[in-house]
JSON list of C-alpha atoms in Angstrom, two decimals:
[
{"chain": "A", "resi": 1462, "resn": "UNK", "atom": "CA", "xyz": [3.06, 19.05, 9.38]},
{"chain": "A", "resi": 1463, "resn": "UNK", "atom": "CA", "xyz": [4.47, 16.21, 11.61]},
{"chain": "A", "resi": 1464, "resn": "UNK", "atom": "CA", "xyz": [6.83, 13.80, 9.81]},
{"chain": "A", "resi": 1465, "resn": "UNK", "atom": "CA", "xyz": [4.65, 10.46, 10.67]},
{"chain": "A", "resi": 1466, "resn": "UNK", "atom": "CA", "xyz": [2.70, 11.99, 7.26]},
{"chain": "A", "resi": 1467, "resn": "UNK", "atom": "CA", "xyz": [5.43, 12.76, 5.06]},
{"chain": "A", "resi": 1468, "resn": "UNK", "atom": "CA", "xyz": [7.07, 8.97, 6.32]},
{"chain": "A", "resi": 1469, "resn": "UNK", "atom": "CA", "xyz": [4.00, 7.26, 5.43]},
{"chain": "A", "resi": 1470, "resn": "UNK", "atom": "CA", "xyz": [3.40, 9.37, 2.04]},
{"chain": "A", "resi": 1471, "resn": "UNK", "atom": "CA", "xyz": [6.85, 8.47, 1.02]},
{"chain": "A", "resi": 1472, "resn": "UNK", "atom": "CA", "xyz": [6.00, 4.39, 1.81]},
{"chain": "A", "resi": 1473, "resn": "UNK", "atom": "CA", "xyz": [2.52, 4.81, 0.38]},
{"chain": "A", "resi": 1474, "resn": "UNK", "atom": "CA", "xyz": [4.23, 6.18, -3.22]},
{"chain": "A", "resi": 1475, "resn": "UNK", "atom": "CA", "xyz": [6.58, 2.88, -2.92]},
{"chain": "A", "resi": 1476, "resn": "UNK", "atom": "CA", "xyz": [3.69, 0.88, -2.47]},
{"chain": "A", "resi": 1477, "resn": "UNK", "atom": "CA", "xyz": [1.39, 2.34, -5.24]},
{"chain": "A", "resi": 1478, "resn": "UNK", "atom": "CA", "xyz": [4.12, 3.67, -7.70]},
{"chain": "A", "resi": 1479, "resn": "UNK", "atom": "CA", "xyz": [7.13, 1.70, -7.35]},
{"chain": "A", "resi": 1480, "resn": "UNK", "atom": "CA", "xyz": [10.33, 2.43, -5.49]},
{"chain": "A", "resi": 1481, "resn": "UNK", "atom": "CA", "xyz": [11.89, 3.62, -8.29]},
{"chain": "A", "resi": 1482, "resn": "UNK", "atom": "CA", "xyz": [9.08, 5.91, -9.16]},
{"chain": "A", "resi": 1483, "resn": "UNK", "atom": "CA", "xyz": [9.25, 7.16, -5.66]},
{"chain": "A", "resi": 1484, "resn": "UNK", "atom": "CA", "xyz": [12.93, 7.86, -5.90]},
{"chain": "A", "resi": 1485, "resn": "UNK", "atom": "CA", "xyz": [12.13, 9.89, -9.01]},
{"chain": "A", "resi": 1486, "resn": "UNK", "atom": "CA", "xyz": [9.36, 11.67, -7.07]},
{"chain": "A", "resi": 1487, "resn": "UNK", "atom": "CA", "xyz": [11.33, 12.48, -4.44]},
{"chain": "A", "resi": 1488, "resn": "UNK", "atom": "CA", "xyz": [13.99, 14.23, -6.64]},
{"chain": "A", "resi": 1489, "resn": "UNK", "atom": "CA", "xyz": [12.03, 15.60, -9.20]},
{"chain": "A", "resi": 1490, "resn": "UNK", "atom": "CA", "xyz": [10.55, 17.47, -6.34]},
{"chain": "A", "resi": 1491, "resn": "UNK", "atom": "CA", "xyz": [13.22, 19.10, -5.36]},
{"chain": "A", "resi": 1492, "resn": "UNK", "atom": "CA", "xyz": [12.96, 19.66, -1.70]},
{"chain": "A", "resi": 1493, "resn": "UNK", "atom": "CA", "xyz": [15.41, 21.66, 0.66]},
{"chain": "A", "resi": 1494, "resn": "UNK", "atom": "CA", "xyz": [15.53, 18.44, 2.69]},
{"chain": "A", "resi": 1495, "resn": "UNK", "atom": "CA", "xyz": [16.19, 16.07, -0.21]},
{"chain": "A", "resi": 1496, "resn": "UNK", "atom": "CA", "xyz": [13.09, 14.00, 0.46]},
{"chain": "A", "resi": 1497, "resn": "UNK", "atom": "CA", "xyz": [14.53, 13.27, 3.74]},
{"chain": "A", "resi": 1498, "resn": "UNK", "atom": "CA", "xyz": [11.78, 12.78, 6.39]},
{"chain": "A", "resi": 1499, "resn": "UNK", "atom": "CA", "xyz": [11.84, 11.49, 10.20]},
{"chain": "A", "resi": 1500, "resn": "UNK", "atom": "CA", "xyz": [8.54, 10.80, 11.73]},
{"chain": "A", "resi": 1501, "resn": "UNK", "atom": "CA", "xyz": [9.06, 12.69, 14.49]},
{"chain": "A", "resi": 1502, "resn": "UNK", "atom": "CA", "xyz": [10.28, 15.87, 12.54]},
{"chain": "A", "resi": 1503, "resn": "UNK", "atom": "CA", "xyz": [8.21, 18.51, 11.33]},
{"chain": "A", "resi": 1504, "resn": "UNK", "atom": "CA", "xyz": [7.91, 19.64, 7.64]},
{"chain": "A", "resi": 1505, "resn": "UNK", "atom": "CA", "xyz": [5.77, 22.46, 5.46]},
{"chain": "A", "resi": 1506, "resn": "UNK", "atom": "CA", "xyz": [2.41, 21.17, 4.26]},
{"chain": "A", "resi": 1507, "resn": "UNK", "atom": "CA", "xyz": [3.97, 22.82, 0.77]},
{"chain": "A", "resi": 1508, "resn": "UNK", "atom": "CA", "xyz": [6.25, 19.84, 0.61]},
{"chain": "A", "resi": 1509, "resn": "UNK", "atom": "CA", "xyz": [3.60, 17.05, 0.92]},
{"chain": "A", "resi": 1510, "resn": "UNK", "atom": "CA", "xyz": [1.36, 19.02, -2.07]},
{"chain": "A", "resi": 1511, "resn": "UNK", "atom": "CA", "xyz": [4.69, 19.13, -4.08]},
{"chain": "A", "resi": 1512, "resn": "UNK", "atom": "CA", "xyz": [4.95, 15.27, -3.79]},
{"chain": "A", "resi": 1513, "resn": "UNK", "atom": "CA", "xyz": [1.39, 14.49, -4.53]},
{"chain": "A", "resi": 1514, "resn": "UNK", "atom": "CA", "xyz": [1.69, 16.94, -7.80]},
{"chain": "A", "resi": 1515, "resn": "UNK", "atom": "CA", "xyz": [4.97, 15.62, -9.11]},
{"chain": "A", "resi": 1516, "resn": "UNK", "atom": "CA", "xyz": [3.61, 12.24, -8.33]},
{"chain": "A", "resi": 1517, "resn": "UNK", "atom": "CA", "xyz": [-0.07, 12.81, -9.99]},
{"chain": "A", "resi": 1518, "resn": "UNK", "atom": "CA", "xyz": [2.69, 13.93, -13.23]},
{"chain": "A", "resi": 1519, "resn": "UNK", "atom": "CA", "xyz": [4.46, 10.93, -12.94]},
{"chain": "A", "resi": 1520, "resn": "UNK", "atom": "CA", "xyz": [2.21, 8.37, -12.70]},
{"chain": "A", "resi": 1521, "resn": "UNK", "atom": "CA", "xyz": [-1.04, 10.08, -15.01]},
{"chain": "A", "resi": 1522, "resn": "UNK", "atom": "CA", "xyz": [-3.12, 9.57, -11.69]},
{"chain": "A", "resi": 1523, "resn": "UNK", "atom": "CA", "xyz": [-5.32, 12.54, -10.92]},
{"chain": "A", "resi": 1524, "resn": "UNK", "atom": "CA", "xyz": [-4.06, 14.72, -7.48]},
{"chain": "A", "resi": 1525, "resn": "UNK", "atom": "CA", "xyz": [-7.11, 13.87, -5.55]},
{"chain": "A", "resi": 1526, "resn": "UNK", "atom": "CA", "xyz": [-7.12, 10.16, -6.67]},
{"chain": "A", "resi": 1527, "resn": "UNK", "atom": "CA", "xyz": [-3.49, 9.91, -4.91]},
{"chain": "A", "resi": 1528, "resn": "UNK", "atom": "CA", "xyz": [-4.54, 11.59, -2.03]},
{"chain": "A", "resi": 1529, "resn": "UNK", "atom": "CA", "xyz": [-7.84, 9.82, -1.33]},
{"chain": "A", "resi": 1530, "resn": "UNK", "atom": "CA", "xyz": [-5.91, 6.54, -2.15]},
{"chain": "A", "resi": 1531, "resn": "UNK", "atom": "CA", "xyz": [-2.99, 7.85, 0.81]},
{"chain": "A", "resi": 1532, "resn": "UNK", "atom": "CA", "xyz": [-6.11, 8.33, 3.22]},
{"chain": "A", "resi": 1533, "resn": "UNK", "atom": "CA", "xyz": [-7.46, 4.81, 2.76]},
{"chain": "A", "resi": 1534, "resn": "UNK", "atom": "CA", "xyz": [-3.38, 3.85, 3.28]},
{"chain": "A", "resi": 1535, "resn": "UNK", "atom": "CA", "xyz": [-3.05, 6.01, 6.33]},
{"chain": "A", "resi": 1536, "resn": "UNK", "atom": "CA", "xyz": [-6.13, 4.24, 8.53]},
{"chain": "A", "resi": 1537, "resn": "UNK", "atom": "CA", "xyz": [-4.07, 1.13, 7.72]},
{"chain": "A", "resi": 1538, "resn": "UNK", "atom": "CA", "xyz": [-1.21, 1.88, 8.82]},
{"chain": "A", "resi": 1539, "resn": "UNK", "atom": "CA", "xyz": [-3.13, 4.09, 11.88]},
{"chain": "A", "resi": 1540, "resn": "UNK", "atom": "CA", "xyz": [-4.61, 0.78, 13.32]},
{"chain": "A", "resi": 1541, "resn": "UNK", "atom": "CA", "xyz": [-0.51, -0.66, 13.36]},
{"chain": "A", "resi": 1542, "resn": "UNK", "atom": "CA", "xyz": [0.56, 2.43, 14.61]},
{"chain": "A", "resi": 1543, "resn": "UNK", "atom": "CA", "xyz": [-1.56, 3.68, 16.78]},
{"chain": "A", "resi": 1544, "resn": "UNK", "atom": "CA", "xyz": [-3.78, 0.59, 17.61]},
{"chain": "A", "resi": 1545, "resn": "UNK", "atom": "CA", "xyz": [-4.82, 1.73, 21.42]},
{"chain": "A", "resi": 1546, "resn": "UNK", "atom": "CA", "xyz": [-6.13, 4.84, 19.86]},
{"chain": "A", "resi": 1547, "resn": "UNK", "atom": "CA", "xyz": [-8.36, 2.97, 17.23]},
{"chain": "A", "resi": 1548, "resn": "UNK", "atom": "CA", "xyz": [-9.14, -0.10, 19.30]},
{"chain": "A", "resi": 1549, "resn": "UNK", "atom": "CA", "xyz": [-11.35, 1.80, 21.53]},
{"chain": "A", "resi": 1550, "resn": "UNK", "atom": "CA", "xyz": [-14.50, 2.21, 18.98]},
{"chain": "A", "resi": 1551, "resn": "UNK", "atom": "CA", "xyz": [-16.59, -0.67, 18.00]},
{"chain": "A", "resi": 1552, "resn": "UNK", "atom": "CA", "xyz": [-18.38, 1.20, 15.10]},
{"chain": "A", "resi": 1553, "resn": "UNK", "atom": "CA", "xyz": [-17.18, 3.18, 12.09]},
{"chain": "A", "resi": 1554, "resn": "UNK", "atom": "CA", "xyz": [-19.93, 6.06, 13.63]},
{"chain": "A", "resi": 1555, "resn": "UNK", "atom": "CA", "xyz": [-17.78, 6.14, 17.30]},
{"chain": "A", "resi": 1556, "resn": "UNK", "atom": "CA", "xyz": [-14.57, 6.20, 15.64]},
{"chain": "A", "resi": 1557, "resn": "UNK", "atom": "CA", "xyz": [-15.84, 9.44, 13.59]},
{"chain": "A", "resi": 1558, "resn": "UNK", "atom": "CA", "xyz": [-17.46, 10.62, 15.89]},
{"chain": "A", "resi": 1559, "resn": "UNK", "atom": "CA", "xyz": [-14.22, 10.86, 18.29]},
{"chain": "A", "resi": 1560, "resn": "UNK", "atom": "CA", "xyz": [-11.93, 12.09, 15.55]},
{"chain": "A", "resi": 1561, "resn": "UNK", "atom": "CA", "xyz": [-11.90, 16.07, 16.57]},
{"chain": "A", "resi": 1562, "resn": "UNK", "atom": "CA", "xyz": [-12.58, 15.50, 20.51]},
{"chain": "A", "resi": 1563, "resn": "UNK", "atom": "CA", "xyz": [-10.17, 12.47, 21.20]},
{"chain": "A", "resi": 1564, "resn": "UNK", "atom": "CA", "xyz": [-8.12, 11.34, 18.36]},
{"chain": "A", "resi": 1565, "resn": "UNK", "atom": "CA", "xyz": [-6.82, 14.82, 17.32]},
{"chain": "A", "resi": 1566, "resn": "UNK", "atom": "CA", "xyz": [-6.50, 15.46, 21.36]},
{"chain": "A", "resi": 1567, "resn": "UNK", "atom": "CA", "xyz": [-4.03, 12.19, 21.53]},
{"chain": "A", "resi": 1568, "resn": "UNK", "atom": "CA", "xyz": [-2.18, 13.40, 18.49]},
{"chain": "A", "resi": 1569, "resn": "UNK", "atom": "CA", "xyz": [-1.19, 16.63, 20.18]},
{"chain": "A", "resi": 1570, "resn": "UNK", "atom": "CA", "xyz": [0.00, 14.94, 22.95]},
{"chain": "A", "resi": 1571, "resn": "UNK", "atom": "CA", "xyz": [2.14, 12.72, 21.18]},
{"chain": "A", "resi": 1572, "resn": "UNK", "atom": "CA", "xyz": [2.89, 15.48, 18.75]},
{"chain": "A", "resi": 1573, "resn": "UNK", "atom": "CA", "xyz": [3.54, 18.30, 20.82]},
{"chain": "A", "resi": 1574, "resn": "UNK", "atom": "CA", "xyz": [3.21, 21.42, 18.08]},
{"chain": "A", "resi": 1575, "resn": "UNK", "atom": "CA", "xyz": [0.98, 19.18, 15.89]},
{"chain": "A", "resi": 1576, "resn": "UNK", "atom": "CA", "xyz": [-2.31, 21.31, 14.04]},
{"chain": "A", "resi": 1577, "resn": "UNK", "atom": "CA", "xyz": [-4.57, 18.76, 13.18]},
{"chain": "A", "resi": 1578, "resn": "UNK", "atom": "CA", "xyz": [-7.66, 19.44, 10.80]},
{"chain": "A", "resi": 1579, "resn": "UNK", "atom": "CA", "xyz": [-11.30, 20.33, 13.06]},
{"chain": "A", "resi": 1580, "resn": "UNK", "atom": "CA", "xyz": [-13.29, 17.41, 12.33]},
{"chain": "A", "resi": 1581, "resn": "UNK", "atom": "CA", "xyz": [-16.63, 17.45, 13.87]},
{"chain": "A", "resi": 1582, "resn": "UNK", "atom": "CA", "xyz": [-19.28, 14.71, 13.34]},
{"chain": "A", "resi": 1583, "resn": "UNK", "atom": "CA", "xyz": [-23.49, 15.28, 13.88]},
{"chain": "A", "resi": 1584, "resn": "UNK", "atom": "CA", "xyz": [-26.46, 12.85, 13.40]},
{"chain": "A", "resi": 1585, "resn": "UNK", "atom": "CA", "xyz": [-29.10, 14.17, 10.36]},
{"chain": "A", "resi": 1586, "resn": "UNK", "atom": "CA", "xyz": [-31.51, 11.35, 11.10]},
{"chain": "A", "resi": 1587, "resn": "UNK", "atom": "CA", "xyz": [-30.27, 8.22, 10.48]},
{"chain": "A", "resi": 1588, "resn": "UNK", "atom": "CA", "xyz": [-27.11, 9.67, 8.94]},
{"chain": "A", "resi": 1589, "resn": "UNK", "atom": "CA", "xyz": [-23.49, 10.92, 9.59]},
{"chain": "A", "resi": 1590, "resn": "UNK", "atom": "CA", "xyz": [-22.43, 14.06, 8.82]},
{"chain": "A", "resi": 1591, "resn": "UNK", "atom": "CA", "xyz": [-18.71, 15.13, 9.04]},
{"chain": "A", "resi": 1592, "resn": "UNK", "atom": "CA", "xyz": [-17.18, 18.30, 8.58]},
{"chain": "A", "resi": 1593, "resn": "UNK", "atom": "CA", "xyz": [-13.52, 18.76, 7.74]},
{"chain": "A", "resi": 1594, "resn": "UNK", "atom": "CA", "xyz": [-11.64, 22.27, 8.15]},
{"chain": "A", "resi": 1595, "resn": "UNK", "atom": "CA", "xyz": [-8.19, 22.65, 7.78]},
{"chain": "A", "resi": 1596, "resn": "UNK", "atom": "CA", "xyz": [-5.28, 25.49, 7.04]},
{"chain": "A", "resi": 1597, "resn": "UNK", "atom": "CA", "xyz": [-3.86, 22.49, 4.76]},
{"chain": "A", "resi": 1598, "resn": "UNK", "atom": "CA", "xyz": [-5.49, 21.78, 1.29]},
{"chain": "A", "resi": 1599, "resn": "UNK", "atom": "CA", "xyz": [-6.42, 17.82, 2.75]},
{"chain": "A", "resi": 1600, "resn": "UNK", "atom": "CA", "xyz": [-9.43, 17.36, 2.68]},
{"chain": "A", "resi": 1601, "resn": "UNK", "atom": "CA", "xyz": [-9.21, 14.28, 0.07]},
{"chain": "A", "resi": 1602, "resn": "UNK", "atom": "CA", "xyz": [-6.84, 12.29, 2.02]},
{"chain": "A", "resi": 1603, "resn": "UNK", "atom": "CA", "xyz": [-9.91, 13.06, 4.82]},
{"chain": "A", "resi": 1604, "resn": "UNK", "atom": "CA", "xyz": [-12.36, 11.49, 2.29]},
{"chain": "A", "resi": 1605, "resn": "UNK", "atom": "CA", "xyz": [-9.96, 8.54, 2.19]},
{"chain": "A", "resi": 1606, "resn": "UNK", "atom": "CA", "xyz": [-9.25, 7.65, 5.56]},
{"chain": "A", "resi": 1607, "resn": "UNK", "atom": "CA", "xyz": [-13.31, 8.26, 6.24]},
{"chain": "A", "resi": 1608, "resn": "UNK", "atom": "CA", "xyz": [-13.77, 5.42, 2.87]},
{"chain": "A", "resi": 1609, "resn": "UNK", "atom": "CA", "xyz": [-11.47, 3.47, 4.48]},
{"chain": "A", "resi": 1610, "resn": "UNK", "atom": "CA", "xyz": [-13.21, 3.45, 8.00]},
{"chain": "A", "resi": 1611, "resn": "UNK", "atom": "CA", "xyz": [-16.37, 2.15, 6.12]},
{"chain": "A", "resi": 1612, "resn": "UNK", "atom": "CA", "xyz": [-14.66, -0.67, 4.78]},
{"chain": "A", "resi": 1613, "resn": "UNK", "atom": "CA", "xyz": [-12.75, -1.58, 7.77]},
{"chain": "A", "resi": 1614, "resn": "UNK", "atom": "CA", "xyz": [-15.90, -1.73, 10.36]},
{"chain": "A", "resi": 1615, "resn": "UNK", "atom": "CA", "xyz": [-17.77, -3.71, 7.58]},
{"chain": "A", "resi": 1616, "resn": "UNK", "atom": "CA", "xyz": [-20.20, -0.72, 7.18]},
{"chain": "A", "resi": 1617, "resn": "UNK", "atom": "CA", "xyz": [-22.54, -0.53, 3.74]},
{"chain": "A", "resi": 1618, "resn": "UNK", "atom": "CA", "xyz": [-23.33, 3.09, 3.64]},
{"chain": "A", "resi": 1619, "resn": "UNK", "atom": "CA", "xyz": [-22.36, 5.01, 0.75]},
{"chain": "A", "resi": 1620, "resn": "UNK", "atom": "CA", "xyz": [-19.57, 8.58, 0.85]},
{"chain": "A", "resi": 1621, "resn": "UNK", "atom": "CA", "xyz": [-20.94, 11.22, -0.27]},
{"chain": "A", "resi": 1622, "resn": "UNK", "atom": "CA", "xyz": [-19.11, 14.67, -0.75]},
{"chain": "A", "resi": 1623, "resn": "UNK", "atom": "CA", "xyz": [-22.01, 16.80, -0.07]},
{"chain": "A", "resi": 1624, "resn": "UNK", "atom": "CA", "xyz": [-20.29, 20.34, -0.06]},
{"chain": "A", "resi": 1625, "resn": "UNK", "atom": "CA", "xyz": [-18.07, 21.32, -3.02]},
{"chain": "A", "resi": 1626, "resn": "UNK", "atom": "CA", "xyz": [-15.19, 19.95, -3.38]},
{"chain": "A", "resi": 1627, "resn": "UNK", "atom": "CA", "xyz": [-12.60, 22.28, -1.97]},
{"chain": "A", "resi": 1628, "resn": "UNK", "atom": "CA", "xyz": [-9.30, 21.43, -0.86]},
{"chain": "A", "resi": 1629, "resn": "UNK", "atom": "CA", "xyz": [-9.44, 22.67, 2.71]},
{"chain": "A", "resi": 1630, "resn": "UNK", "atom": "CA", "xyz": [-12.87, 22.32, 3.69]},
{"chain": "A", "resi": 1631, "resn": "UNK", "atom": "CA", "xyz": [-15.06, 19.87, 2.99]},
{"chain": "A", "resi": 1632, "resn": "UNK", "atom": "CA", "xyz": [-18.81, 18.32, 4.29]},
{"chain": "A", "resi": 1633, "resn": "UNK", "atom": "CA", "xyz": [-19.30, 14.38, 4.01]},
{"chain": "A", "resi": 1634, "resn": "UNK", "atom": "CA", "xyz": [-22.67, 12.03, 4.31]},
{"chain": "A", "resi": 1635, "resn": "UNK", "atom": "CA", "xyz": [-22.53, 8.93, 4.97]},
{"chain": "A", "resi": 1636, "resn": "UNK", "atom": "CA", "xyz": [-26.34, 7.49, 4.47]},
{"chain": "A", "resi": 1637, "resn": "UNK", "atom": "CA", "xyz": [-27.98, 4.19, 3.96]},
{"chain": "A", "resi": 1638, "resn": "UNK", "atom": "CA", "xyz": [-27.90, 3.16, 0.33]},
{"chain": "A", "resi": 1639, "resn": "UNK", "atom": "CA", "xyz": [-31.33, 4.50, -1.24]}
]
């Protein structure tokens, strides 16, 4: 997993938790790399799942609470990081949309190696269904950045998590408020 993640889960747990309870985090995990991450270094999904479980210990906050909180953090700190990528879709549906056939195109080319998740994105009517498939067990952080994208673009539909909520694969709605 590319080290832009692990760079930005480290400053997310600062943010959320405290530096000090991110130092803790950091060594209570106990990585081979000390908690030592470059963005543009690579590093085994294991590590990131370590993180977010010593972290969830720490703090009392439930696993996928962290990680759909880091997903909302992550489209943040996307649209600073990456803001030519994200600038080019006027609506939270064309930025969706694009994430498998652009987005996760652009982030092989500037992370050669990278293995981003297969999102795809279909019309049901008037909604938005996404599907998220990964070897990683991410798909909350996914639910995240897609809760985030709502909120950003001003957009009133609600999230739903329509298939069950695994780790690696997962199917989201987003609908018109009945």
């Amino acid at each position: 997993m590319k080290g832009v993640i692990f760079t930005e889960l480290v400053s997310f747990m600062e943010e959320a938790l405290g530096i000090i309870a991110a130092d803790d985090i950091l060594t209570r995990a106990d990585l081979r790399n000390g908690g030592a991450f470059t963005s543009v270094g690579s590093y085994p999904y294991t590590d990131a799942v370590k993180l977010v479980s010593v972290a969830s210990e720490r703090s009392g906050i439930p696993m996928e609470e962290l990680c759909q909180n880091f997903g909302s953090h992550l489209l943040d700190r996307f649209s600073v990081l990456f803001p030519d990528i994200l600038n080019k879709y006027e609506t939270v549906d064309d930025l969706l949309s694009h994430v498998g056939p652009h987005i996760h195109e652009e982030v092989r080319i500037l992370y050669p190696g990278a293995q981003p998740p297969n999102v795809s994105a279909k019309r049901e009517g008037n909604d938005l269904v996404l599907t998220y498939e990964s070897h990683r067990p991410f798909a909350h952080i996914a639910y995240g950045l897609i809760r985030r994208s709502l909120e950003t673009y001003g957009d009133t539909r609600t999230l739903t998590w329509e298939a069950s909520p695994a780790s690696d694969r997962a199917v989201f709605r987003l609908a018109k408020a009945s």
